[in-house]
Amino acid sequence: MTTFLLRRLAGIALTLLVICAVTFTIFYLLPNDPAQAFCGKDCTPDHVAQVRQQMGLNRPLIVQFGNYVWAIFAGRTMGSGSFAVHCGFPCFGYSFQTGMPVWSMITDRLPISVSLAIGSAVLWLAMGLLAGVVSALRRNSWVDRVLMIGTIGAAAMPVYFTAMLLLYFFCSQLGLIPYPRYVNFTDDPVGWAQNMLLPWITLALATAAMYARMTRSSVLETLSEPFVRTARAKGLRERRVVNKHGLRPALTPVVTMLGMDLGGLLAGAVITEQLYGLPGVGKLFADALHKSDQPVIMGVTLVASFFIVTSNLVVDVLYAWIDPRARLS
Amino acid sequence: MTRRTHAALAAAIAATLTLGLGACSKNKNDDGSDQASNGAGITTGGNGIIGGTPVKGGTLHILSNQDLSQLDPARNWTEPEMDFGIRLLYRTLTTFKAAPGKDGLQITGDLATDTGEPSDGDKTWTFHLKDGVKYEDGTPITTADIKYNVERSFDPDLSGGPDYAKKYLVAPADYKGPLKGQELGNDSIETPDAKTIVFHLKRPVAEFGYTATLPTFAPVPKAHEGGTTYGNHVFSSGPYKVESYDRGKQLTLVRNTYWDQSTDSVRKAYPDKIVMDQSGSPEGIADRLIADQGDDQSAIMYADMSAAKVADVLTNPDVKARLVSENENCTAMVTMDTAKAPFDNQNARLAVEYGIDKEAYQSAVGGPALSDIATTYLPPSLTGGTAVDHFKIPTGGDPDKAKQYLAQAGMSGGFSTELTADNAQKPQAEAVQAALKKININVTLNIVDASVANSTIGDKDRQTGLSLNGWCPDYPSGATFLPMMFDSRIVSDTGNLGNTSRFKDPSVDAEIDRIQGLTDTNAANQAWNALDAKIMDEAPSVPVTWQKKPLLVGGNIAGAFGSPIWSAEIDYATIGLKSAK
């Protein structure tokens, strides 16, 4: 198990390094010059060159990259003179735009993205599991068909379309909820939930179908396993057969999928956050892209990748722990 | 400022703008009302001011979908943000009067007692501070602090702000600002006492009083220097101070109790508190203001409303009465690369000038509610408040005359060329393409991402025959427009952002130098207008539209009008509430 863990951790480190290198290179190759953007409107070429030097963009790519990776762990001192500031571990540099440490900008936005991810996960799990189990137990009935067509229909709608529909009906026509704006949980928990409701539903509708379908097929598969037949043969009641013997093993693949989906969402749902004006990591990323704020783009990309590979690892470890055969793969 | 930089600020809305264009433009074209009102915007109420005179008190809400880029006065150079910073948080040596239309183009002393005393043939400018001007902690504002911020504008670490100080002041070429421990000497800026400041310029600048309206000329006390993060907690010299700034979420301003109304003839500071919500969605903000309920009645929008929402507003008279949509005074242009064939030929350029259908172009940017048809390079704010029509070409173009010019150019069979535009400008590009096809000019579109449009157009090898761009003046003087657009000496092989037509006429360069040397601003303004006409005749680019900025305000808002200076953003100096509740 230790060798397995070590091997996976080394794999993670390598993956992150490759992602870092690729993002760095892409940014370097883009014709959009951050020094020009930073410099202002009718900036002279001399001044742009000065800015480029100040931002360290004139050094060879490999040196910039080396410094960047080294700084994440060892930190570095940014700026000069009396305004030099030390950026400690994990140092992702400073935003070109705001001058603030990238890490603190991300951690500041993280709770919003996390609450969006977890809230919608609860919703889509509830919807997906319920629809999946009911469909499986009423296989080929009209209930099954309606549920499966309904969920696939919801998943087929693009997130921005769902969001516009929800806003139109709930906020504009019916006036049931105010137009969403971000409220701090600590300031007003009820207002917070009220404002997060539509974003949660939007994301959940887009995701629930996959869970419903997977739960359905997984439950069907389990119910046809010999041990279920044995349980029935022992004379157990159907409810107990389904709850105790059918559902539990059927949920393993669902948990795997949940782990990976959550990992991806923690670093922000870019479109949903933009649509509802939620100042989460996804919106931070979109704004940074727009303003060529390289340190922020890099920082968010790395943190997002970290979440995804880590959630993969957690899922793998859980699997390996449950099923020793997985350790060999 | 390039029109694209300006447009990029509203980028979150750009997609929606493009989507909703066709619908509202057609109706408006049919009624023909656009011509009569060319150069003017939509506002209702007396004198173009919505809601009458405000009362003191209450909380004003500003609804935005994004963070401000930069509040540091040395780095603030986008019109709406200059409006926000200058009217609410920092005072400058001089400032614009707060009034709609022509009156708002006039300047007056702000921190300074007057608009500056020129001497030495306009190469030396002296300002004296008023008595009793104070920071948010009650300490007096000194001229040393203004000098300090002017020095900051030289620092490459604090880039992005107006560079007029750098252009005009006598200063060592390698000067890099006070953060690097360097100070400008008395040959650049003198502060003989705490209330007097003297600027020494490289050349005569007759309109330096206007230059001093820029945030570069606001005070920053050295003790509160924050380097690259100063913009996150600006130290106030204006009527409000920052109570909290959670970037990208919310910015809250409260009264600066040390600001004294008797020292300030421009700012009225009606609300007690100003809350800028930066986490709305563009559609949500428009819908909330249309619905006009609760706190939203005391709210205004910060960024332009999408064309689709404007169409909704125009059909509802009650809501339309709350719409401010003034001319931004930025000229959008179709630029020709005069360094290469076929546009090195003046007659070929004139053919394009006459061939373009500006009405179709206007429809493509949302119709008359969202833009006026441009007829000169200089926008109305630079031509005395009214638009000048140089060629008097019908707004739909004059294909016959265009063909005559083509024949004179020896290209009667037409020619093929390419047009570069960014992805939000595709409808405009298609309007140009369709119009030029009628005179046998085949245009291939080169649509690129907005982030790379400037670098494509600014590169002499990658630049196409035609491109879409434009310019916004920094203050109402031809000096902030024509030299940036048509002086051949600023053209560079790459990163060429101003004179993108690569226009080269030594007599124009000489005339720019002559006008910049004039000490009489009226004579200078007339000369700029004459130069505008001369360049129009040579047709390096075709002015197509002057964009308007549609902004909706809540039912409890008073004193709202679009500033003629800051690209028609609502002037924050006089805004307030009808009832403080």
Coordinates of C-alpha atoms in Angstrom, one line a residue, chain B residues 159-428:
Chain B
S159 CA 2.0 51.5 -15.2
G160 CA -1.3 51.9 -17.0
G161 CA -2.1 55.5 -16.0
P162 CA -2.1 58.7 -18.1
D163 CA 1.3 59.4 -19.5
Y164 CA 0.9 63.2 -20.1
A165 CA 3.3 64.1 -17.3
K166 CA 5.9 61.8 -18.9
K167 CA 5.3 63.4 -22.3
Y168 CA 5.2 67.0 -21.2
L169 CA 7.5 67.5 -18.2
V170 CA 11.2 68.2 -18.3
A171 CA 12.6 65.0 -16.7
P172 CA 15.7 62.8 -17.1
A173 CA 15.0 60.1 -19.8
D174 CA 15.9 57.3 -17.3
Y175 CA 13.7 58.6 -14.4
K176 CA 11.8 55.7 -12.8
G177 CA 9.8 57.3 -10.0
P178 CA 10.0 57.7 -6.2
L179 CA 9.6 54.0 -5.3
K180 CA 13.1 53.6 -6.7
G181 CA 14.3 56.4 -4.5
Q182 CA 14.6 59.0 -7.2
E183 CA 13.1 62.5 -7.0
L184 CA 12.5 65.0 -9.8
G185 CA 14.6 68.1 -9.4
N186 CA 13.5 71.8 -9.4
D187 CA 14.1 72.0 -13.1
S188 CA 11.0 69.6 -13.5
I189 CA 8.7 70.5 -10.6
E190 CA 9.2 73.1 -8.0
T191 CA 7.2 73.3 -4.7
P192 CA 8.6 76.5 -3.1
D193 CA 6.0 76.2 -0.3
A194 CA 3.2 73.8 0.7
K195 CA 0.7 75.7 -1.4
T196 CA 2.5 76.4 -4.6
I197 CA 3.5 74.0 -7.4
V198 CA 5.4 75.0 -10.6
F199 CA 5.6 72.6 -13.6
H200 CA 8.4 73.0 -16.2
L201 CA 7.5 71.6 -19.6
K202 CA 9.6 70.5 -22.5
R203 CA 7.5 72.5 -24.9
P204 CA 4.6 75.0 -24.7
V205 CA 1.3 73.3 -23.7
A206 CA -1.5 75.8 -24.0
E207 CA -4.1 73.4 -22.6
F208 CA -2.1 72.2 -19.5
G209 CA -5.0 73.4 -17.3
Y210 CA -7.0 70.5 -18.9
T211 CA -4.1 68.1 -18.5
A212 CA -4.2 68.9 -14.7
T213 CA -7.7 67.4 -14.6
L214 CA -6.2 64.0 -15.0
P215 CA -5.8 61.8 -11.8
T216 CA -2.0 62.1 -12.2
F217 CA -2.5 65.5 -10.6
A218 CA -4.2 64.2 -7.5
P219 CA -2.3 64.1 -4.2
V220 CA -0.8 60.9 -2.7
P221 CA 0.9 61.4 0.7
K222 CA 4.2 59.5 0.8
A223 CA 3.3 58.2 4.3
H224 CA 0.4 56.3 2.8
E225 CA 2.2 54.9 -0.2
G226 CA 1.3 51.3 -0.9
G227 CA 3.2 50.6 -4.1
T228 CA 1.4 48.3 -6.5
T229 CA -1.4 47.8 -4.0
Y230 CA -2.2 51.5 -3.3
G231 CA -5.3 51.3 -5.5
N232 CA -6.8 48.8 -3.0
H233 CA -6.9 51.4 -0.2
V234 CA -6.7 54.9 -1.7
F235 CA -6.1 57.7 0.9
S236 CA -9.0 60.1 0.2
S237 CA -8.8 63.8 -0.5
G238 CA -12.4 63.8 -1.9
P239 CA -15.8 63.8 -0.4
Y240 CA -15.9 60.1 0.3
K241 CA -13.4 57.6 1.8
V242 CA -13.1 53.9 1.4
E243 CA -14.8 52.1 4.3
S244 CA -14.2 48.6 2.8
Y245 CA -13.1 47.2 -0.5
D246 CA -13.5 43.5 -1.1
R247 CA -12.2 43.3 -4.6
G248 CA -14.6 41.8 -7.1
K249 CA -17.4 41.8 -4.5
Q250 CA -18.2 45.1 -2.9
L251 CA -16.7 48.6 -2.5
T252 CA -18.2 50.8 0.2
L253 CA -17.6 54.5 0.5
V254 CA -18.6 56.7 3.4
R255 CA -18.3 60.4 3.9
N256 CA -14.8 61.9 4.4
T257 CA -15.8 64.3 7.2
Y258 CA -12.8 66.5 6.6
W259 CA -13.9 67.3 3.1
D260 CA -15.2 70.9 3.1
Q261 CA -18.0 71.8 0.7
S262 CA -16.9 75.4 0.8
T263 CA -13.6 74.5 -0.9
D264 CA -15.3 72.5 -3.7
S265 CA -17.5 74.2 -6.3
V266 CA -18.1 71.0 -8.3
R267 CA -18.9 68.0 -6.1
K268 CA -22.2 68.0 -4.3
A269 CA -21.7 64.8 -2.4
Y270 CA -25.4 64.2 -1.8
P271 CA -25.5 60.5 -0.6
D272 CA -24.2 59.6 2.9
K273 CA -22.9 56.3 1.7
I274 CA -22.1 54.7 -1.7
V275 CA -22.1 51.0 -2.1
M276 CA -20.7 49.5 -5.4
D277 CA -21.9 45.9 -5.8
Q278 CA -19.4 44.3 -8.2
S279 CA -20.9 40.8 -8.3
G280 CA -24.0 41.2 -10.4
S281 CA -24.6 39.7 -13.8
P282 CA -25.2 42.2 -16.7
E283 CA -28.7 40.8 -17.5
G284 CA -29.6 40.6 -13.8
I285 CA -28.6 44.2 -13.2
A286 CA -30.7 45.4 -16.1
D287 CA -33.7 43.4 -15.0
R288 CA -33.5 44.6 -11.5
L289 CA -33.4 48.3 -12.6
I290 CA -36.3 47.7 -15.0
A291 CA -38.3 46.1 -12.1
D292 CA -37.2 49.1 -9.9
Q293 CA -38.0 47.7 -6.4
G294 CA -36.6 48.1 -2.9
D295 CA -32.9 49.2 -2.7
D296 CA -32.8 49.0 -6.5
Q297 CA -34.8 52.2 -6.7
S298 CA -31.8 54.0 -5.3
A299 CA -29.4 52.2 -7.7
I300 CA -27.7 53.0 -11.0
M301 CA -25.9 50.7 -13.4
Y302 CA -22.1 51.1 -14.0
A303 CA -21.5 49.3 -17.3
D304 CA -23.5 49.7 -20.6
M305 CA -26.8 47.9 -20.9
S306 CA -27.0 45.3 -23.6
A307 CA -28.7 46.3 -26.9
A308 CA -31.4 43.6 -26.2
K309 CA -32.3 45.2 -22.9
V310 CA -32.2 48.7 -24.4
A311 CA -34.9 47.5 -26.8
D312 CA -37.0 46.4 -23.8
V313 CA -36.5 49.8 -22.2
L314 CA -37.4 51.9 -25.2
T315 CA -40.8 50.3 -25.6
N316 CA -41.8 51.1 -22.0
P317 CA -42.2 54.9 -21.5
D318 CA -42.0 54.7 -17.7
V319 CA -38.7 52.9 -17.8
K320 CA -37.4 54.9 -20.8
A321 CA -37.8 58.0 -18.6
R322 CA -35.0 56.5 -16.4
L323 CA -32.6 55.9 -19.3
V324 CA -29.5 58.0 -19.7
S325 CA -27.8 57.4 -23.1
E326 CA -25.4 60.1 -24.1
N327 CA -22.7 60.3 -26.7
E328 CA -19.4 58.7 -25.4
N329 CA -17.4 61.0 -27.6
C330 CA -15.3 58.2 -28.9
T331 CA -15.0 57.9 -32.7
A332 CA -15.2 54.4 -34.2
M333 CA -13.3 54.2 -37.5
V334 CA -12.7 52.0 -40.5
T335 CA -8.9 52.4 -40.9
M336 CA -6.9 51.9 -44.1
D337 CA -3.3 50.9 -44.2
T338 CA -1.9 53.8 -46.2
A339 CA 1.6 52.3 -46.3
K340 CA 0.6 49.6 -48.7
A341 CA -1.3 49.3 -52.0
P342 CA -4.2 49.8 -52.7
F343 CA -4.7 52.3 -49.9
D344 CA -1.5 54.2 -50.6
N345 CA -3.7 55.8 -53.2
Q346 CA -5.8 58.7 -52.0
N347 CA -8.6 58.1 -54.5
A348 CA -8.9 54.5 -53.5
R349 CA -9.3 55.7 -49.9
L350 CA -11.9 58.2 -50.9
A351 CA -13.8 55.5 -52.7
V352 CA -14.1 53.6 -49.4
E353 CA -15.1 56.9 -47.7
Y354 CA -18.0 57.3 -50.1
G355 CA -18.8 53.6 -50.4
I356 CA -19.3 52.8 -46.7
D357 CA -22.9 52.6 -45.6
K358 CA -22.8 54.2 -42.2
E359 CA -26.5 53.6 -41.6
A360 CA -25.9 49.9 -41.9
Y361 CA -22.9 50.1 -39.7
Q362 CA -25.0 52.0 -37.1
S363 CA -27.6 49.3 -37.2
A364 CA -24.9 46.7 -36.6
V365 CA -23.9 48.5 -33.4
G366 CA -27.5 48.7 -32.1
G367 CA -29.1 51.5 -34.0
P368 CA -29.6 55.2 -33.1
A369 CA -30.4 54.4 -29.5
L370 CA -26.9 53.2 -29.1
S371 CA -24.8 55.3 -31.5
D372 CA -24.8 58.4 -33.7
I373 CA -23.3 58.5 -37.2
A374 CA -19.8 60.1 -37.1
T375 CA -19.0 62.6 -39.8
T376 CA -15.5 63.8 -38.7
Y377 CA -12.7 62.3 -36.7
L378 CA -13.1 64.8 -33.9
P379 CA -16.2 63.9 -31.8
P380 CA -18.7 66.6 -30.9
S381 CA -17.1 67.3 -27.5
L382 CA -14.0 68.5 -29.5
T383 CA -15.9 70.6 -32.0
G384 CA -17.7 72.9 -29.6
G385 CA -20.5 70.4 -28.6
T386 CA -22.1 70.0 -32.0
A387 CA -21.2 67.5 -34.7
V388 CA -19.5 68.7 -37.9
D389 CA -20.4 67.0 -41.2
H390 CA -17.3 67.3 -43.4
F391 CA -18.2 65.5 -46.6
K392 CA -22.0 65.6 -46.4
I393 CA -22.2 62.1 -47.8
P394 CA -25.7 60.5 -47.5
T395 CA -25.6 58.3 -44.4
G396 CA -26.2 55.2 -46.6
G397 CA -23.1 56.0 -48.7
D398 CA -22.8 57.3 -52.3
P399 CA -21.8 54.3 -54.5
D400 CA -21.8 56.4 -57.7
K401 CA -19.3 58.9 -56.4
A402 CA -17.3 56.0 -54.9
K403 CA -17.0 54.4 -58.3
Q404 CA -15.8 57.7 -59.8
Y405 CA -13.0 57.8 -57.3
L406 CA -12.2 54.2 -58.1
A407 CA -11.9 55.2 -61.8
Q408 CA -9.7 58.1 -60.9
A409 CA -7.5 55.7 -59.0
G410 CA -7.3 53.6 -62.1
M411 CA -9.1 50.8 -60.3
S412 CA -12.5 50.9 -62.0
G413 CA -12.7 47.2 -61.9
G414 CA -12.4 47.2 -58.1
F415 CA -10.0 45.3 -56.0
S416 CA -9.8 42.8 -53.1
T417 CA -8.7 43.5 -49.6
E418 CA -9.0 42.1 -46.1
L419 CA -10.6 43.6 -42.9
T420 CA -9.4 42.8 -39.4
A421 CA -12.0 43.1 -36.6
D422 CA -12.4 41.3 -33.2
N423 CA -15.1 38.8 -32.7
A424 CA -17.5 41.2 -31.0
Q425 CA -17.3 43.5 -34.1
K426 CA -18.3 40.9 -36.7
P427 CA -21.7 42.5 -37.5
Q428 CA -20.0 45.9 -38.1

